[in-house]
Short mmCIF file of C-alpha atoms in Angstrom, two decimals:
data_model
loop_
_atom_site.label_atom_id
_atom_site.label_comp_id
_atom_site.label_asym_id
_atom_site.label_seq_id
_atom_site.Cartn_x
_atom_site.Cartn_y
_atom_site.Cartn_z
CA MET N 1 0.00 0.00 0.00
CA THR N 2 1.20 3.52 -0.79
CA PRO N 3 1.71 5.56 2.41
CA ARG N 4 -0.53 8.63 2.53
CA VAL N 5 0.84 11.92 3.89
CA MET N 6 -1.17 15.09 4.56
CA ILE N 7 0.66 18.44 4.51
CA VAL N 8 -1.06 21.21 6.46
CA GLU N 9 0.91 24.33 5.54
CA ASP N 10 -0.29 27.77 4.46
CA GLU N 11 3.00 28.82 2.85
CA GLU N 12 2.30 27.76 -0.72
CA ALA N 13 5.92 27.56 -1.93
CA LEU N 14 6.93 25.35 1.00
CA ALA N 15 3.87 23.13 0.59
CA LEU N 16 4.72 22.63 -3.11
CA LEU N 17 8.35 21.82 -2.28
CA LEU N 18 7.34 19.28 0.35
CA ARG N 19 4.73 17.74 -1.92
CA TYR N 20 7.19 17.33 -4.77
CA ASN N 21 9.84 15.66 -2.60
CA LEU N 22 7.38 13.37 -0.81
CA GLU N 23 5.78 12.27 -4.08
CA ALA N 24 9.27 11.60 -5.45
CA GLU N 25 9.77 9.34 -2.41
CA GLY N 26 6.68 7.40 -3.43
CA TYR N 27 4.05 8.80 -1.04
CA ALA N 28 0.51 9.83 -1.93
CA VAL N 29 0.27 13.45 -0.80
CA GLU N 30 -2.61 15.79 0.00
CA ALA N 31 -1.93 19.44 0.83
CA VAL N 32 -4.25 21.69 2.85
CA ALA N 33 -3.66 25.35 3.71
CA ARG N 34 -6.07 25.87 6.65
CA GLY N 35 -6.32 24.17 10.01
CA ASP N 36 -10.11 24.01 10.01
CA GLU N 37 -10.16 22.54 6.50
CA ALA N 38 -7.61 19.93 7.58
CA GLU N 39 -9.81 18.97 10.53
CA THR N 40 -12.74 18.42 8.17
CA ARG N 41 -10.65 16.33 5.77
CA LEU N 42 -9.27 14.25 8.62
CA ARG N 43 -12.79 13.37 9.73
CA GLU N 44 -13.44 12.01 6.24
CA ALA N 45 -10.21 10.01 5.86
CA THR N 46 -7.13 9.45 8.01
CA PRO N 47 -3.68 9.55 6.35
CA ASP N 48 -0.68 7.56 7.55
CA LEU N 49 1.20 10.68 8.67
CA ILE N 50 0.61 14.42 8.90
CA LEU N 51 3.07 17.31 8.51
CA LEU N 52 1.46 20.09 10.54
CA ASP N 53 2.45 23.75 10.58
CA TRP N 54 2.19 25.47 13.97
CA MET N 55 0.66 28.75 12.75
CA LEU N 56 -2.36 28.26 10.46
CA PRO N 57 -5.44 30.27 9.48
CA GLY N 58 -8.77 28.98 10.72
CA LEU N 59 -7.36 26.71 13.43
CA SER N 60 -3.83 26.64 14.80
CA GLY N 61 -1.69 23.56 14.28
CA ILE N 62 -1.16 23.14 18.02
CA GLU N 63 -4.95 23.14 18.63
CA LEU N 64 -5.55 20.75 15.73
CA CYS N 65 -2.91 18.42 17.16
CA ARG N 66 -4.58 18.55 20.57
CA ARG N 67 -7.99 17.71 19.04
CA LEU N 68 -6.59 14.85 16.99
CA ARG N 69 -5.16 13.24 20.10
CA THR N 70 -8.61 13.22 21.75
CA ARG N 71 -10.19 11.20 18.92
CA PRO N 72 -9.74 7.39 19.00
CA GLU N 73 -9.23 7.17 15.23
CA THR N 74 -6.37 9.72 15.26
CA GLU N 75 -4.90 9.38 18.74
CA ARG N 76 -1.95 7.41 17.31
CA LEU N 77 -1.66 9.28 14.00
CA PRO N 78 2.04 10.17 13.44
CA ILE N 79 2.43 13.97 13.51
CA ILE N 80 5.48 16.07 12.68
CA MET N 81 5.15 19.75 13.64
CA LEU N 82 6.64 22.36 11.29
CA THR N 83 7.29 25.75 12.83
CA ALA N 84 9.50 28.81 12.94
CA ARG N 85 9.33 28.66 16.73
CA GLY N 86 12.68 27.34 17.91
CA GLU N 87 12.61 28.12 21.60
CA GLU N 88 12.89 25.16 23.94
CA ALA N 89 9.64 25.98 25.75
CA GLU N 90 7.71 25.97 22.46
CA ARG N 91 9.25 22.65 21.40
CA VAL N 92 8.26 21.13 24.73
CA ARG N 93 4.73 22.49 24.34
CA GLY N 94 4.41 21.01 20.85
CA LEU N 95 5.61 17.59 21.96
CA ALA N 96 3.48 17.71 25.10
CA THR N 97 0.41 18.37 22.96
CA GLY N 98 1.04 15.09 21.17
CA ALA N 99 3.40 15.73 18.25
CA ASP N 100 5.79 12.86 17.55
CA ASP N 101 8.54 15.04 16.11
CA TYR N 102 9.34 18.73 15.78
CA VAL N 103 11.16 20.47 12.89
CA VAL N 104 12.17 24.13 13.02
CA LYS N 105 12.12 26.22 9.83
CA PRO N 106 14.22 26.59 7.77
CA PHE N 107 15.03 22.90 7.56
CA SER N 108 16.69 20.44 5.19
CA VAL N 109 14.06 18.78 3.00
CA PRO N 110 16.06 15.51 2.63
CA GLU N 111 16.36 15.40 6.43
CA LEU N 112 12.61 15.94 6.83
CA VAL N 113 11.87 13.18 4.31
CA ALA N 114 14.21 10.90 6.28
CA ARG N 115 12.27 11.75 9.46
CA VAL N 116 8.99 10.94 7.71
CA ARG N 117 10.40 7.59 6.61
CA ALA N 118 11.73 6.81 10.10
CA LEU N 119 8.46 7.74 11.82
CA LEU N 120 6.41 5.68 9.36
CA ARG N 121 8.78 2.74 9.83
CA ARG N 122 8.11 2.84 13.57
CA ALA N 123 4.37 3.50 13.33
CA LYS N 124 3.47 1.53 10.19
CA PRO N 125 6.41 -0.69 9.25
CA GLU N 126 4.32 -2.45 6.60
CA HIS N 127 4.28 0.78 4.53
CA VAL N 128 8.03 1.38 4.28
CA ALA N 129 10.00 -1.05 2.18
CA ASN N 130 13.54 -1.65 3.39
CA VAL N 131 14.43 -3.42 0.14
CA LEU N 132 13.85 -2.02 -3.35
CA LYS N 133 13.86 -4.54 -6.20
CA ALA N 134 13.77 -4.12 -9.97
CA GLY N 135 14.82 -6.76 -12.46
CA ASP N 136 17.97 -8.38 -11.10
CA ILE N 137 18.92 -5.36 -8.94
CA GLU N 138 18.21 -5.32 -5.21
CA LEU N 139 18.90 -2.34 -2.94
CA ASP N 140 18.78 -2.77 0.84
CA ARG N 141 18.24 0.53 2.63
CA GLN N 142 19.15 -0.82 6.07
CA SER N 143 22.43 -2.55 5.24
CA HIS N 144 23.29 -0.05 2.46
CA ARG N 145 24.09 -2.91 0.10
CA VAL N 146 23.24 -3.39 -3.56
CA HIS N 147 23.26 -6.72 -5.42
CA ARG N 148 22.86 -7.50 -9.08
CA GLN N 149 22.20 -11.21 -9.53
CA ALA N 150 24.82 -12.89 -7.28
CA ARG N 151 27.25 -9.97 -7.48
CA GLU N 152 27.50 -7.34 -4.78
CA VAL N 153 27.73 -3.88 -6.30
CA HIS N 154 30.06 -1.59 -4.40
CA LEU N 155 28.80 1.99 -4.48
CA GLY N 156 29.94 5.18 -2.83
CA PRO N 157 27.42 6.93 -0.57
CA THR N 158 26.37 9.40 -3.28
CA GLU N 159 25.91 6.72 -5.94
CA PHE N 160 23.86 4.66 -3.45
CA LYS N 161 21.56 7.63 -2.73
CA LEU N 162 21.28 8.35 -6.45
CA LEU N 163 20.27 4.76 -7.25
CA GLU N 164 17.81 4.70 -4.33
CA PHE N 165 16.23 7.97 -5.47
CA LEU N 166 15.80 6.74 -9.04
CA MET N 167 14.55 3.25 -8.10
CA GLN N 168 11.87 4.47 -5.71
CA SER N 169 10.30 6.48 -8.55
CA ALA N 170 10.97 4.12 -11.46
CA GLY N 171 9.77 5.50 -14.77
CA ARG N 172 9.79 9.13 -13.67
CA VAL N 173 12.21 11.41 -15.50
CA PHE N 174 14.21 13.72 -13.24
CA SER N 175 16.09 16.77 -14.44
CA ARG N 176 19.63 17.35 -13.18
CA GLU N 177 18.31 20.12 -10.95
CA GLN N 178 15.71 17.79 -9.43
CA LEU N 179 18.33 15.12 -8.80
CA LEU N 180 20.58 17.68 -7.14
CA ASP N 181 17.72 18.69 -4.82
CA GLY N 182 16.63 15.12 -4.09
CA VAL N 183 20.05 13.52 -3.60
CA TRP N 184 22.34 16.34 -2.49
CA GLY N 185 19.76 18.67 -0.92
CA HIS N 186 18.53 22.10 -2.00
CA ASP N 187 21.03 23.89 0.29
CA VAL N 188 24.03 22.42 -1.54
CA TYR N 189 25.30 24.55 -4.42
CA ILE N 190 27.20 22.47 -6.96
CA ASP N 191 27.32 22.34 -10.74
CA GLU N 192 24.60 20.31 -12.47
CA ARG N 193 27.32 18.49 -14.43
CA THR N 194 28.20 16.78 -11.14
CA VAL N 195 25.06 14.69 -11.69
CA ASP N 196 26.45 13.39 -15.00
CA VAL N 197 29.70 12.36 -13.29
CA HIS N 198 27.90 10.37 -10.59
CA VAL N 199 25.47 8.79 -13.07
CA GLY N 200 28.51 7.65 -15.05
CA ARG N 201 30.08 6.13 -11.92
CA LEU N 202 26.81 4.43 -11.03
CA ARG N 203 26.45 2.92 -14.49
CA LYS N 204 30.03 1.67 -14.44
CA ALA N 205 29.42 -0.04 -11.08
CA ILE N 206 26.08 -1.73 -11.82
CA ASN N 207 26.59 -2.74 -15.46
CA ARG N 208 28.90 -5.59 -16.41
CA GLY N 209 29.38 -7.19 -19.80
CA ARG N 210 26.10 -7.39 -21.72
CA GLN N 211 23.86 -6.55 -18.77
CA LEU N 212 21.09 -4.10 -19.61
CA ASP N 213 21.56 -0.55 -18.39
CA PRO N 214 18.48 0.32 -16.28
CA ILE N 215 19.33 4.04 -16.22
CA ARG N 216 17.79 5.83 -19.17
CA THR N 217 19.14 9.14 -20.46
CA VAL N 218 16.32 11.35 -21.74
CA ARG N 219 17.82 13.91 -24.09
CA GLY N 220 17.10 17.45 -22.99
CA ALA N 221 15.27 16.26 -19.86
CA GLY N 222 17.47 14.22 -17.52
CA TYR N 223 17.59 10.67 -16.22
CA SER N 224 15.15 7.92 -15.32
CA PHE N 225 15.24 4.40 -13.90
CA ASP N 226 13.57 2.40 -16.69
CA GLU N 227 10.16 1.20 -15.43
CA THR N 228 10.23 -1.60 -18.05
CA PHE N 229 13.54 -2.92 -16.76
CA ALA N 230 11.91 -5.42 -14.39
CA ARG N 231 9.77 -6.83 -17.23
CA THR N 232 12.70 -7.30 -19.59
CA GLN N 233 14.80 -9.50 -17.33
#
């Protein structure tokens, strides 16, 4: 089952950034800009996790969190609070209200996605795959090992993250800029040609002899992990 994440954030640019990165991770995402609207939606359907801004129009995030914890169907709903409030007293208040985690703006999007994955793994382990498989390639997120048939593929940390990012959204074409944001993080400023270098290293490591290359170069667009690769093995 695809994990469902609700973003409750009134800053449109941030909500779009979070939505893009979470969908790239493989989650089904719904974004809501008001606290009262989120409360209505949550009565209709409960997601697997909620990213909840502290300050919201209609109903504050802290009050929405408090209400969710009083309802049996949402009392265990994983909640990560997003806020510009960084003072210790405010963090304690947020956690005391029932939030499972607390992230202060500005934050690293890759780190937040990692927190989402970790919280879902604890709360709903059936929704987070530790092993990604496609064709004869297997990537184990926990052991950080990659195998192709009986051969272990030795990858550097960047090549591992690049392969993981591509495999979890097989078939989707990512531009170099999108890969930089998803693998290196949006706060890292490096040349887009760096992506080409690491894709080349990844291809050299995973492909031997006449083995099919699962990484597809889309001229003028970027790179993709071929979604037909698993069906051609």
